[in-house]
Short mmCIF file of C-alpha atoms in Angstrom, two decimals:
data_model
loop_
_atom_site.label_atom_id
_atom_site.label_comp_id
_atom_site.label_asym_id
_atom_site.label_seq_id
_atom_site.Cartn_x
_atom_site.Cartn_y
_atom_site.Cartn_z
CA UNK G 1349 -17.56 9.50 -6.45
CA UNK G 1350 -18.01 5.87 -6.95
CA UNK G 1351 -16.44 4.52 -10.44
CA UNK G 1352 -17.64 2.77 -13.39
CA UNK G 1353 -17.10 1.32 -16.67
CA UNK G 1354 -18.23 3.34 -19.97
CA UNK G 1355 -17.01 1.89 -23.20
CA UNK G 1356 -12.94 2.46 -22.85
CA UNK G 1357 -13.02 4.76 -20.33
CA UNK G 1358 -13.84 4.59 -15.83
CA UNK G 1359 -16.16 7.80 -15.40
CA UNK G 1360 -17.32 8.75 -11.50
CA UNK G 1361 -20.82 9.10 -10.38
CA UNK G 1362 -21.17 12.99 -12.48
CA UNK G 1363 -19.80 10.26 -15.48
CA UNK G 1364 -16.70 12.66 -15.63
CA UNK G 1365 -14.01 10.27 -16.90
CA UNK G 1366 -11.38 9.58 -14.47
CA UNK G 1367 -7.72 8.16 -15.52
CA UNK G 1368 -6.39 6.02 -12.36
CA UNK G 1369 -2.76 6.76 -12.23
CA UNK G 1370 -0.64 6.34 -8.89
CA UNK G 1371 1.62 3.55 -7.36
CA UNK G 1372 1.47 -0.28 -5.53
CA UNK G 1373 1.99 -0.07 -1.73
CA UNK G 1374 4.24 -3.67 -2.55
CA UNK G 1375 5.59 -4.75 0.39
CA UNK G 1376 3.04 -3.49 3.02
CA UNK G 1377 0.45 -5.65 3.60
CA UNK G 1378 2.40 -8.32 1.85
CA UNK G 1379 5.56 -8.18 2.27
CA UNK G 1380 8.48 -8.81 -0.44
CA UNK G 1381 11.84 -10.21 -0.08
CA UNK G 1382 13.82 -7.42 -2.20
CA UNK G 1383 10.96 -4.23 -0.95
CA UNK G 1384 12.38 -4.57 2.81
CA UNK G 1385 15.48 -7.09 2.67
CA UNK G 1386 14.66 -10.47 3.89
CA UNK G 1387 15.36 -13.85 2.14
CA UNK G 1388 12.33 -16.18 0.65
CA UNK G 1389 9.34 -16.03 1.21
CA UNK G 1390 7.06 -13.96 3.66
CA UNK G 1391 5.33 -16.50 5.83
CA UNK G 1392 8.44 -18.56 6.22
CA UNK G 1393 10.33 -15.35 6.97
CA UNK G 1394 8.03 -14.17 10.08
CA UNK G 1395 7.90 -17.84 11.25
CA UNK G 1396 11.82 -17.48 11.39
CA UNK G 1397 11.54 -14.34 13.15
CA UNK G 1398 9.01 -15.72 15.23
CA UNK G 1399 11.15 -18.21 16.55
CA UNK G 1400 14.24 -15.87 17.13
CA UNK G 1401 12.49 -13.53 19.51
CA UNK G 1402 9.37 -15.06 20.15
CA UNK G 1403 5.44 -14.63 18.63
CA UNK G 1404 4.89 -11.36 20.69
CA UNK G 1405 7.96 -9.66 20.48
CA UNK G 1406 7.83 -10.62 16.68
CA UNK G 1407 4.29 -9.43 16.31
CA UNK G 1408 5.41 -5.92 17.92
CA UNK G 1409 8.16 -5.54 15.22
CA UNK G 1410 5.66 -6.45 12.02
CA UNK G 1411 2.47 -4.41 13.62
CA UNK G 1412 4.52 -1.25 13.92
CA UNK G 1413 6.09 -2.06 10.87
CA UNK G 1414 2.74 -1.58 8.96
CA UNK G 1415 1.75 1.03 10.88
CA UNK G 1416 5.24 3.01 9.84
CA UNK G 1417 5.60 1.96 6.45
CA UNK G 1418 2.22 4.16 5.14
CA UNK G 1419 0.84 7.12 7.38
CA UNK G 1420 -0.50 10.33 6.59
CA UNK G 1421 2.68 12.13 5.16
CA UNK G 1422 2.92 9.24 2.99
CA UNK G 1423 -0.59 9.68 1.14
CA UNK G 1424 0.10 13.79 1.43
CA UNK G 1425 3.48 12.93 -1.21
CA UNK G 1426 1.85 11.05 -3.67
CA UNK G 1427 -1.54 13.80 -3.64
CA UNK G 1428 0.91 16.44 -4.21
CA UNK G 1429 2.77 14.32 -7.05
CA UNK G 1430 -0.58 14.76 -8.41
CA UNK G 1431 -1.70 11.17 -8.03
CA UNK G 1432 -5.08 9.60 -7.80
CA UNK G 1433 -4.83 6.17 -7.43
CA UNK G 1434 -2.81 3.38 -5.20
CA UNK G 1435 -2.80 -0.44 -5.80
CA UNK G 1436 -2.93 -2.15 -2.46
CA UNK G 1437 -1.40 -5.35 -2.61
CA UNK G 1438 -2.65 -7.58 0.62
CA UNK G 1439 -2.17 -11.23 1.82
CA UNK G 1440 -5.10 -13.70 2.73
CA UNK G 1441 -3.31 -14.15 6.13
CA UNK G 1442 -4.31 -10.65 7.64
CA UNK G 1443 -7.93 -11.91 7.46
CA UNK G 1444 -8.01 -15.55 7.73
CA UNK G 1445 -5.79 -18.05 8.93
CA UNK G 1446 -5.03 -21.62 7.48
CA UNK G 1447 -5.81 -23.01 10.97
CA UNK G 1448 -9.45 -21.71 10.85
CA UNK G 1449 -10.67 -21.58 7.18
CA UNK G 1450 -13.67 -19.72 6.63
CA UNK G 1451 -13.29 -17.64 9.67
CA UNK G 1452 -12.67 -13.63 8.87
CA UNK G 1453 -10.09 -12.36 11.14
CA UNK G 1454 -11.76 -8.65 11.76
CA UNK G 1455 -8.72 -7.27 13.34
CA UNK G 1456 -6.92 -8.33 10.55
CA UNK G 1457 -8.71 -5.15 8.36
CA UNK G 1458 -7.13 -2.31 10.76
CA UNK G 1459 -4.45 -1.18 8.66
CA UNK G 1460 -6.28 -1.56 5.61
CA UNK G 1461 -9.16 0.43 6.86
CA UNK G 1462 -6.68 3.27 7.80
CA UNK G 1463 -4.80 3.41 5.05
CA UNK G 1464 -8.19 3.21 2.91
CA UNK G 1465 -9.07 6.11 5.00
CA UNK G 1466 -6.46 8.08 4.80
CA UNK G 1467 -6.12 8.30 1.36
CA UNK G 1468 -9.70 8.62 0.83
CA UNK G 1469 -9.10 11.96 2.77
CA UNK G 1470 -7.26 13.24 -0.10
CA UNK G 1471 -9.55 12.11 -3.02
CA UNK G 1472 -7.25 9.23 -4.04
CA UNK G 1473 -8.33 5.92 -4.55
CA UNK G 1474 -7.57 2.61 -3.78
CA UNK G 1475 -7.78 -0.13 -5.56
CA UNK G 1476 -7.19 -3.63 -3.43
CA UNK G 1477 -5.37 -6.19 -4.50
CA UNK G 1478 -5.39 -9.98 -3.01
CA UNK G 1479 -1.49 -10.45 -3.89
CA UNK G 1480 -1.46 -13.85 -2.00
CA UNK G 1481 -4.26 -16.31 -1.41
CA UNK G 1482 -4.34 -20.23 0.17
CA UNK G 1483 -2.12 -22.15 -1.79
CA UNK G 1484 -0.88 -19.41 -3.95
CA UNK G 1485 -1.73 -18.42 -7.47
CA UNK G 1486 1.29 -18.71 -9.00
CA UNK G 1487 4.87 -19.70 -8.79
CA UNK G 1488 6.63 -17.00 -7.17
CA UNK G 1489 7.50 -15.49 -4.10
CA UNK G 1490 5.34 -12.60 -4.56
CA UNK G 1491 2.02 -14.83 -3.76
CA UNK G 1492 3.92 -15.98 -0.69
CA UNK G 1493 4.83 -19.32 -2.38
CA UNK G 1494 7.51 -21.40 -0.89
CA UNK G 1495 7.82 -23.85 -3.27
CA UNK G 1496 7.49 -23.75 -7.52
CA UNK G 1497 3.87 -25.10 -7.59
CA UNK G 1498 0.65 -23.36 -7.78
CA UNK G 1499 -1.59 -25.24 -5.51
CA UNK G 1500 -4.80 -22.90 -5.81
CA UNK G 1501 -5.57 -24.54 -9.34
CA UNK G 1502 -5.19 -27.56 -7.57
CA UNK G 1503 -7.06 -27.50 -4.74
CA UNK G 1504 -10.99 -26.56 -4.85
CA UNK G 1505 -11.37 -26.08 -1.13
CA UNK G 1506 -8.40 -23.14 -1.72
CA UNK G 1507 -10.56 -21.56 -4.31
CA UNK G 1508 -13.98 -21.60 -2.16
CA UNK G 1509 -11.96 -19.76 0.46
CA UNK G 1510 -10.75 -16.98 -1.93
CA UNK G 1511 -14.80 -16.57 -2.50
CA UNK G 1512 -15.96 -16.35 0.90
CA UNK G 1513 -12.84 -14.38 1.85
CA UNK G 1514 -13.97 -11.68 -1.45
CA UNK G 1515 -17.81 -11.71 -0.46
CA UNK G 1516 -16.67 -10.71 3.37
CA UNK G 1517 -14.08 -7.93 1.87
CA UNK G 1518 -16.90 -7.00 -1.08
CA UNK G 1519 -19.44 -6.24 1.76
CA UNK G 1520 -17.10 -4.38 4.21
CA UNK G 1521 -15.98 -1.96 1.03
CA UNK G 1522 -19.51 -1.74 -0.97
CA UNK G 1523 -20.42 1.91 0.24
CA UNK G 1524 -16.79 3.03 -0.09
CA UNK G 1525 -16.30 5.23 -2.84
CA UNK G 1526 -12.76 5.73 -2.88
CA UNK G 1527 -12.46 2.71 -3.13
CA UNK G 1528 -12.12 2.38 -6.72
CA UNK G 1529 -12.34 -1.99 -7.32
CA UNK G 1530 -11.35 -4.89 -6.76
CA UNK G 1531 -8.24 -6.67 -7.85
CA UNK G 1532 -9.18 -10.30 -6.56
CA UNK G 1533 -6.57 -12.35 -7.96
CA UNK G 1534 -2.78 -10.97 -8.74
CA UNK G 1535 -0.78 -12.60 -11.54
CA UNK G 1536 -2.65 -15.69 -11.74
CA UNK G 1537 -0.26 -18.79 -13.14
CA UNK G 1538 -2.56 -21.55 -13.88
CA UNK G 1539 -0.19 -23.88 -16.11
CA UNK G 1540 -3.02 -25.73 -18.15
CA UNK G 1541 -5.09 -22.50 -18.17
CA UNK G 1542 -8.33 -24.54 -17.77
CA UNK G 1543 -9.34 -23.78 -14.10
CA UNK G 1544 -9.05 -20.26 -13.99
CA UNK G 1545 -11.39 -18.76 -16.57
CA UNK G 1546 -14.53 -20.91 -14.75
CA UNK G 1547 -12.82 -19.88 -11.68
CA UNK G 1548 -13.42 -16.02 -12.60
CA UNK G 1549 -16.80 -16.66 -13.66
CA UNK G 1550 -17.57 -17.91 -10.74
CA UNK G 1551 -15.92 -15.26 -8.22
CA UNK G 1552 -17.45 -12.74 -10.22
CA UNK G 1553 -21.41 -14.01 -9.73
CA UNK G 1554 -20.13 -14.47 -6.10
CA UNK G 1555 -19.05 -10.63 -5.87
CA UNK G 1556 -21.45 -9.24 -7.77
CA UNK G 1557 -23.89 -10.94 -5.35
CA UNK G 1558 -22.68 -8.92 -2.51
CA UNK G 1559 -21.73 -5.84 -4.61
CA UNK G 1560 -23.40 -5.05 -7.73
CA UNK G 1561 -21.55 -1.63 -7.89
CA UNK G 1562 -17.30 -1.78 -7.81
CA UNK G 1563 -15.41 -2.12 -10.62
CA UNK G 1564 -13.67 -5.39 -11.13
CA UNK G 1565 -9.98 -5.41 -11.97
CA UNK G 1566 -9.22 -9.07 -12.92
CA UNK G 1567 -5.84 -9.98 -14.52
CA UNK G 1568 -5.14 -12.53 -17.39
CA UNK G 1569 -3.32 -15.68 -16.89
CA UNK G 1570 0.54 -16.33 -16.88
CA UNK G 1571 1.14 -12.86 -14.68
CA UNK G 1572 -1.71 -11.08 -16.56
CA UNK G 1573 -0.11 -11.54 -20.06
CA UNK G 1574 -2.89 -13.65 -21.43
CA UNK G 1575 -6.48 -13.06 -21.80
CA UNK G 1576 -7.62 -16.12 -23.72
CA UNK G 1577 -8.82 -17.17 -20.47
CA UNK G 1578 -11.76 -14.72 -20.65
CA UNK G 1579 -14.98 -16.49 -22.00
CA UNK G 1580 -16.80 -13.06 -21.51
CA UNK G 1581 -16.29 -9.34 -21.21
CA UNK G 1582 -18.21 -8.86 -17.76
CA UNK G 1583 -19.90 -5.81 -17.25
CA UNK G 1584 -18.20 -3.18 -15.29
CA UNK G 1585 -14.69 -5.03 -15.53
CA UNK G 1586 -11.24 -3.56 -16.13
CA UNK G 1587 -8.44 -6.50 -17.22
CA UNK G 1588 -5.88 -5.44 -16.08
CA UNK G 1589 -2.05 -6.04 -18.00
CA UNK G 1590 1.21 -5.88 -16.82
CA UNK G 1591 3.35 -4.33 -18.50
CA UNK G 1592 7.66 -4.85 -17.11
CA UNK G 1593 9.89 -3.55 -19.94
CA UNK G 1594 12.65 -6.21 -21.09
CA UNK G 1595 15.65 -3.62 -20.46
CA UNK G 1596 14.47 -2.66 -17.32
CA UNK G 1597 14.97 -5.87 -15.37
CA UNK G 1598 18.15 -6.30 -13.24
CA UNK G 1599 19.89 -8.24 -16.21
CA UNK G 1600 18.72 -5.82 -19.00
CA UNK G 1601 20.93 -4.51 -21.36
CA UNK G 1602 21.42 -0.65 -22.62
CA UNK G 1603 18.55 1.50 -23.74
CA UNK G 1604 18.01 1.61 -25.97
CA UNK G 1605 20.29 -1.51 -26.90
CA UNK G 1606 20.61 -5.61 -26.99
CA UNK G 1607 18.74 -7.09 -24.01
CA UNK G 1608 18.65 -11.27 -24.00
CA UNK G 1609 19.64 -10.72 -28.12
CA UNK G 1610 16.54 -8.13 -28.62
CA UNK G 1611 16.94 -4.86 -29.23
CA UNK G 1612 14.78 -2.87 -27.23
CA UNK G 1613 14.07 0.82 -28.18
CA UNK G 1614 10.96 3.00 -28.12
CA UNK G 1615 9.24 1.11 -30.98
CA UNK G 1616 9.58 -2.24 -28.94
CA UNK G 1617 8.30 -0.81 -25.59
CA UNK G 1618 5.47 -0.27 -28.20
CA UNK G 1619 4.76 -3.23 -29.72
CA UNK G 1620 5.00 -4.95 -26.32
CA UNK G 1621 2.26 -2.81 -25.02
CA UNK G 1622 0.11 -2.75 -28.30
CA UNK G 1623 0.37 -6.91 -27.96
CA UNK G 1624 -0.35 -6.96 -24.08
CA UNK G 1625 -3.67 -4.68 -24.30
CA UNK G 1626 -4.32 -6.24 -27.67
CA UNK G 1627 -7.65 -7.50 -25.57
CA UNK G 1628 -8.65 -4.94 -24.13
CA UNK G 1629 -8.78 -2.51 -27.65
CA UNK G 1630 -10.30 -5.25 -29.18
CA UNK G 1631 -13.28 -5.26 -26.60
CA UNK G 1632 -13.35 -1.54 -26.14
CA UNK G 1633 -12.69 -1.93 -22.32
CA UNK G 1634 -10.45 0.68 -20.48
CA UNK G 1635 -6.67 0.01 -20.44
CA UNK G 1636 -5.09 0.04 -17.08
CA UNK G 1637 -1.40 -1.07 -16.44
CA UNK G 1638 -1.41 -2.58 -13.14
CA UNK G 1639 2.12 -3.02 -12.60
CA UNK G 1640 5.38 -1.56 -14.64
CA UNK G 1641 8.76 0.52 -13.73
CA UNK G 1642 12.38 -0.84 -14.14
CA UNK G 1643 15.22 -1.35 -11.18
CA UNK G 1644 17.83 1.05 -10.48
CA UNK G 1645 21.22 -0.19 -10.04
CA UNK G 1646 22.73 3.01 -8.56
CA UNK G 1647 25.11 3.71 -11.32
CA UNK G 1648 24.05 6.89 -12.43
CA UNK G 1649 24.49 6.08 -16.35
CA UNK G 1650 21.97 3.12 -16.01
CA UNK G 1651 19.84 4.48 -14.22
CA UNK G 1652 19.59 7.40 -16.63
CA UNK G 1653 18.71 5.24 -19.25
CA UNK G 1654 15.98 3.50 -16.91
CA UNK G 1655 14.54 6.66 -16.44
CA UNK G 1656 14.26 7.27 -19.92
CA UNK G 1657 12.54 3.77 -20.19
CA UNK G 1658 10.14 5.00 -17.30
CA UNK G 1659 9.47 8.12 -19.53
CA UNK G 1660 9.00 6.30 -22.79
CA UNK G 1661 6.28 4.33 -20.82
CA UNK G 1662 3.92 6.92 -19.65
CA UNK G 1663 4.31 8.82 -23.03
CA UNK G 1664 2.92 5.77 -24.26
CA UNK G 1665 0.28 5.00 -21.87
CA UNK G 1666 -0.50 8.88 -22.34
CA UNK G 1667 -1.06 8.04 -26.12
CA UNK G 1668 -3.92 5.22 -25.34
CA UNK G 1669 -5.41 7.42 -22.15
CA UNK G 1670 -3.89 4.12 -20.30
CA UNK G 1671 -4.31 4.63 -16.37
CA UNK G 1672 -1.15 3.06 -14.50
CA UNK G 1673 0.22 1.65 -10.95
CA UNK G 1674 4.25 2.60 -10.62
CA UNK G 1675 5.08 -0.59 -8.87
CA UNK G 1676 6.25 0.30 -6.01
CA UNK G 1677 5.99 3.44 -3.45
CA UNK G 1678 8.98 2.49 -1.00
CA UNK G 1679 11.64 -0.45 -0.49
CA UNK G 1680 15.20 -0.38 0.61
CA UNK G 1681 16.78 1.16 -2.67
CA UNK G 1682 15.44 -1.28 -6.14
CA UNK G 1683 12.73 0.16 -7.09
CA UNK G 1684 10.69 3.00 -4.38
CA UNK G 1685 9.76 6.20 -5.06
CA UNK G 1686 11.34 6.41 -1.76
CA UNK G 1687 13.43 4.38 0.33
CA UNK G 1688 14.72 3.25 4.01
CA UNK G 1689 18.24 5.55 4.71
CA UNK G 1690 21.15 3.44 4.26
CA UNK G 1691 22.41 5.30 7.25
CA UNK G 1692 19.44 4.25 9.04
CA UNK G 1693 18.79 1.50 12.43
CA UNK G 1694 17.17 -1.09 9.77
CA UNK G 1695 20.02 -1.09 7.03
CA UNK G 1696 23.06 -0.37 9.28
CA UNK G 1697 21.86 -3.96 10.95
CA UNK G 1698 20.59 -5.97 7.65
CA UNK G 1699 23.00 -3.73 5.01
CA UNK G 1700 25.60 -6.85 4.88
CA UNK G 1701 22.84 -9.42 5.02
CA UNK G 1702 21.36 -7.50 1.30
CA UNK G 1703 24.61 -7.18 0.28
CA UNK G 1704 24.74 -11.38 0.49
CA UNK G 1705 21.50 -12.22 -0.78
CA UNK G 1706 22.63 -9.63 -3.79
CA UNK G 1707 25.54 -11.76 -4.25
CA UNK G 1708 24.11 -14.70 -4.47
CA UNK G 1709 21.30 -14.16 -6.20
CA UNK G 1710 18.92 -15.31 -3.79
CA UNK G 1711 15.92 -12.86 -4.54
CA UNK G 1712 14.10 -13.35 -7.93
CA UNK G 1713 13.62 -9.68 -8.25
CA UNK G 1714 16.56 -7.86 -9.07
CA UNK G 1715 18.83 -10.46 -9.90
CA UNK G 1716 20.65 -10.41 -12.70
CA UNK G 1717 20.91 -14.22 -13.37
CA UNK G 1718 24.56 -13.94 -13.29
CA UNK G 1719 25.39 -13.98 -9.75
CA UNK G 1720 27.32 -16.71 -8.14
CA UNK G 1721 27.77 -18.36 -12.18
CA UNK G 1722 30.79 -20.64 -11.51
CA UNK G 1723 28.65 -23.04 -9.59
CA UNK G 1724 25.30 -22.47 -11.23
CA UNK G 1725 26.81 -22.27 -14.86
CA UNK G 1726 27.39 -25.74 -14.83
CA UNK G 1727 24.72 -26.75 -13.48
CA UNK G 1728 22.63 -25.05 -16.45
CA UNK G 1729 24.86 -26.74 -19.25
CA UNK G 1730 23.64 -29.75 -17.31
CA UNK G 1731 19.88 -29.34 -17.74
CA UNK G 1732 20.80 -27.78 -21.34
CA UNK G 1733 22.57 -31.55 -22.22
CA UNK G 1734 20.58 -34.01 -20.63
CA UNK G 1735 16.95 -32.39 -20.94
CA UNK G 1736 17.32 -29.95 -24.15
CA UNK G 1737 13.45 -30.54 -24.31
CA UNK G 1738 12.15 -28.99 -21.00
CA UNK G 1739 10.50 -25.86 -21.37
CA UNK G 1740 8.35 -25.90 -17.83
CA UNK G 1741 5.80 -23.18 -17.03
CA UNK G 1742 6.01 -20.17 -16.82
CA UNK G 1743 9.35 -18.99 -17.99
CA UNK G 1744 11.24 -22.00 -18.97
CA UNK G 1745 13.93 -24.12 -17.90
CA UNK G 1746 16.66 -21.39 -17.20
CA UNK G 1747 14.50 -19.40 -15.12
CA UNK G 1748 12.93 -22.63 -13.48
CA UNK G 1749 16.59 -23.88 -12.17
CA UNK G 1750 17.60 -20.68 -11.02
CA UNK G 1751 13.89 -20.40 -8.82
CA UNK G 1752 14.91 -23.66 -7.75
CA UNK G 1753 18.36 -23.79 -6.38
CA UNK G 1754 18.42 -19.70 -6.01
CA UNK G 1755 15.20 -18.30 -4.86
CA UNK G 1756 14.09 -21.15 -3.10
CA UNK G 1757 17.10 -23.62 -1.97
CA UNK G 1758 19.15 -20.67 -1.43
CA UNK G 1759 17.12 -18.18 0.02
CA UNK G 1760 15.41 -20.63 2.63
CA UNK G 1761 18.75 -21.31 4.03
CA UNK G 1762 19.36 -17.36 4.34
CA UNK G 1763 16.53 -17.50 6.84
CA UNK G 1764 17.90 -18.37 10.03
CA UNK G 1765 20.81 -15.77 9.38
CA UNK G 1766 18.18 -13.22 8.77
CA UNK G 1767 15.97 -13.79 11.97
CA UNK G 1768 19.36 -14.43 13.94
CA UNK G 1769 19.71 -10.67 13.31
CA UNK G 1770 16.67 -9.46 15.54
CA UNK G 1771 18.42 -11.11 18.46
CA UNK G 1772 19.38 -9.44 21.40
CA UNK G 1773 17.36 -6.34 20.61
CA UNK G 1774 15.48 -4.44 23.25
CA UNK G 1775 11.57 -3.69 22.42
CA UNK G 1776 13.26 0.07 21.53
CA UNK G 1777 15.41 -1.38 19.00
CA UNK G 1778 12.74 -3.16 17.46
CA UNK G 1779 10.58 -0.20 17.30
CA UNK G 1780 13.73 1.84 15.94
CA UNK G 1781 13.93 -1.18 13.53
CA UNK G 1782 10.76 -0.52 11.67
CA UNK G 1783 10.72 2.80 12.25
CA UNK G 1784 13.27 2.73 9.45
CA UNK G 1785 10.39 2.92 7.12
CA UNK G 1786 8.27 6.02 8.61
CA UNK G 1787 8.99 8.89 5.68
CA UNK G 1788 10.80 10.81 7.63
CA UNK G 1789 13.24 8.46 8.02
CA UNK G 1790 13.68 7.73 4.36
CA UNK G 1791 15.50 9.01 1.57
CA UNK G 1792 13.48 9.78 -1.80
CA UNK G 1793 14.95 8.82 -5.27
CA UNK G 1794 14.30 12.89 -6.37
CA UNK G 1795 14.65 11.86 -10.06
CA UNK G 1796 11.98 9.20 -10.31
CA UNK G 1797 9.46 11.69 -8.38
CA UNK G 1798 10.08 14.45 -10.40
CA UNK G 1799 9.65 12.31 -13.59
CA UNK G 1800 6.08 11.10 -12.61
CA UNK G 1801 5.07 14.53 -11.05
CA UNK G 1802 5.88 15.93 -14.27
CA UNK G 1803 3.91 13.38 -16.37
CA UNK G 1804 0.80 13.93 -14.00
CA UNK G 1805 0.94 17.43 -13.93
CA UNK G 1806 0.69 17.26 -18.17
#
């Protein structure tokens, strides 16, 4: 059942058309600091860890981490949701390490293999997505960056890796046919927007070298917002948007209702969408929204409104046969489908440790930009005086200070109190620990499943 592009629309190998629709496993394979509760960044957090209870006892916490956090009643919930598709976000560590470039870590494919497999089983796909590579592709935490700078635009010998590393996965997956494509660069941030475009062109020949037949899901510049950077509609290639809704951040307002001074109602989840796929209608290529959903804040009024942003969404994808990732399947309580049990080994030991970082701020996603404002606030009306001209990439200078002294300054300190917390613990507790994250030990956010089962089942 191997996919491919025709006109607008993916068709399988009968040319039946075939609307991907389903979740990111974010967090899995590349770990996030607000999906399962630590501070910064995710090397720097296992090197932490690492160092707290040493490299094996470390590696026996993470491996059976992975191995909890997606098994086989995990891919039976979102088949009987009605789902076809997952997004599988991965970092270049599992399969190469910066210590021997160039050198494919095989072991490093296990859990990707099984959960490839397992979902494969079912007749979903998967569609895999390099979410971090050497020297990161943007400026977040999410590409495992621990500073502000994007070195992979910098760098060329970063950028040959990321096409030896994709010719290696590209021949391991090219008889798979649940596996739907490949995703080979997430949220690119190239600031001058001159190196990736050739960069594409060039991973593309490389793949298509080695496989001639998977769909390519490539995303636009600036966190797949911008498709300038396209000199050419490649042949059987999905770009792929992004599409967050203003209101549904941490800090958005009521919905519909004044978010940042916009009002944001129906009509302007609409025009956001009509101007982020403005590319792909205009080339007649399918539309595929490869991340989206808002945060829940546990207050049930908010939250009802996010759901009705959530709603609004997929009616609208549903009007432009749009296929969709939910980002993401499971976390401790932001954003998952379903989540670790506050009453639970994991959150009963790192429940006060969130509750800090929430405080303070110190994860990008999810804060409100508010926290912690009587020292930051004048720190801002600093940079507003004596620079009023800075406007740095990506998102300007208020969210560039806060990823500064926040996400970065304050979050790497958090560290150490994080790892400290896996000290002491018998090989049982650590087991227990990220065991936390098997299904059965999680609690499912009934409304948000029941919204999407609904949609599919339309």
């Amino acid at each position: 059942m191997t996919l491919r592009v025709s006109g607008s629309q993916l068709v399988d190998s009968a040319g039946a058309p075939v609307r991907l629709r389903g979740v990111g496993l974010g967090g899995w394979l590349n770990m996030e600091n607000f999906i399962t509760g630590y501070p910064a960044n995710e090397s720097g957090m296992r090197e932490a860890v690492g160092r707290a209870v040493g490299e094996d006892r470390a590696e026996l916490f993470f491996d059976r981490l992975l191995t909890s956090f997606f098994g086989p009643e995990d891919a039976d919930l979102l088949a009987a949701a009605g789902m076809n598709c997952v997004r599988i976000p991965f970092n270049y560590r599992h399969l190469e390490s910066d210590d021997r470039p160039f050198e494919i870590d095989e072991h490093g494919f296990r859990h990707l293999d099984r959960v490839i497999g397992l979902l494969a089983e079912r007749g979903i796909y998967s569609v895999l997505d390099l979410h971090a590579v050497p020297g990161s592709q943007n400026q977040h935490w999410h590409s495992d960056n621990p500073t502000h700078v994007a070195a992979f635009w910098r760098h060329r010998h970063f950028q040959d890796r990321v096409v030896h590393l994709w010719e290696a996965i590209a021949d391991r997956y090219r008889d798979q046919p649940y596996v739907a494509g490949y995703n080979p660069v997430n949220e690119p941030g190239d600031p001058g927007g001159r190196v990736v475009g050739p960069f594409y062109d060039r991973l593309v020949k490389a793949l298509r070298a080695v496989d001639p037949g998977h769909v390519l899901f490539l995303d636009g510049n600036t966190y797949s917002t911008d498709f300038s950077v396209f000199r050419e509609v490649y042949e059987n290639t999905v770009f792929v948007c992004h599409d967050y809704a203003l209101a549904g951040f941490a800090h958005g307002g009521p919905y519909p209702g004044h978010t940042q001074g916009e009002w944001v109602d129906r009509d302007h989840l609409v025009r956001t969408f009509e101007r982020r796929t403005a590319f792909q209608r205009e080339t007649g290529t399918p539309i595929w929204v490869g991340e989206f959903g808002p945060v829940y804040t546990g207050d049930p009024e908010i939250d009802a409104q996010r759901y009705r942003i959530l709603a609004d969404q997929l009616e609208i994808f549903d009007e432009h046969q749009a296929g969709w990732a939910l980002w993401t399947y499971k976390d401790v309580g932001l954003q998952g489908l379903v989540s670790a049990d506050p009453a639970g080994p994991y959150l009963r030991r790192f429940g006060d440790f969130i509750a800090k970082k929430t405080r303070l701020g110190a994860d990008r996603w999810g804060s409100t930009m508010e926290e912690a404002a009587d020292v930051l606030a004048p720190l801002h009306r600093l940079m507003e005086t004596e620079f009023p001209g800075w406007d740095p990439y990506p998102w300007g200078a208020r969210y560039q200070t806060d990823d500064l002294i926040r996400h970065i300054l304050i979050a790497q300190a958090l560290l150490p109190e994080y790892a400290a917390l896996f000290q002491g613990l018998s090989d049982d507790e650590l087991v227990a620990l990220a065991d936390s994250f098997a299904l059965r030990a999680c609690v499912r956010r009934e409304p948000l499943i029941e919204l999407l089962t609904a949609n599919l089942a339309g």
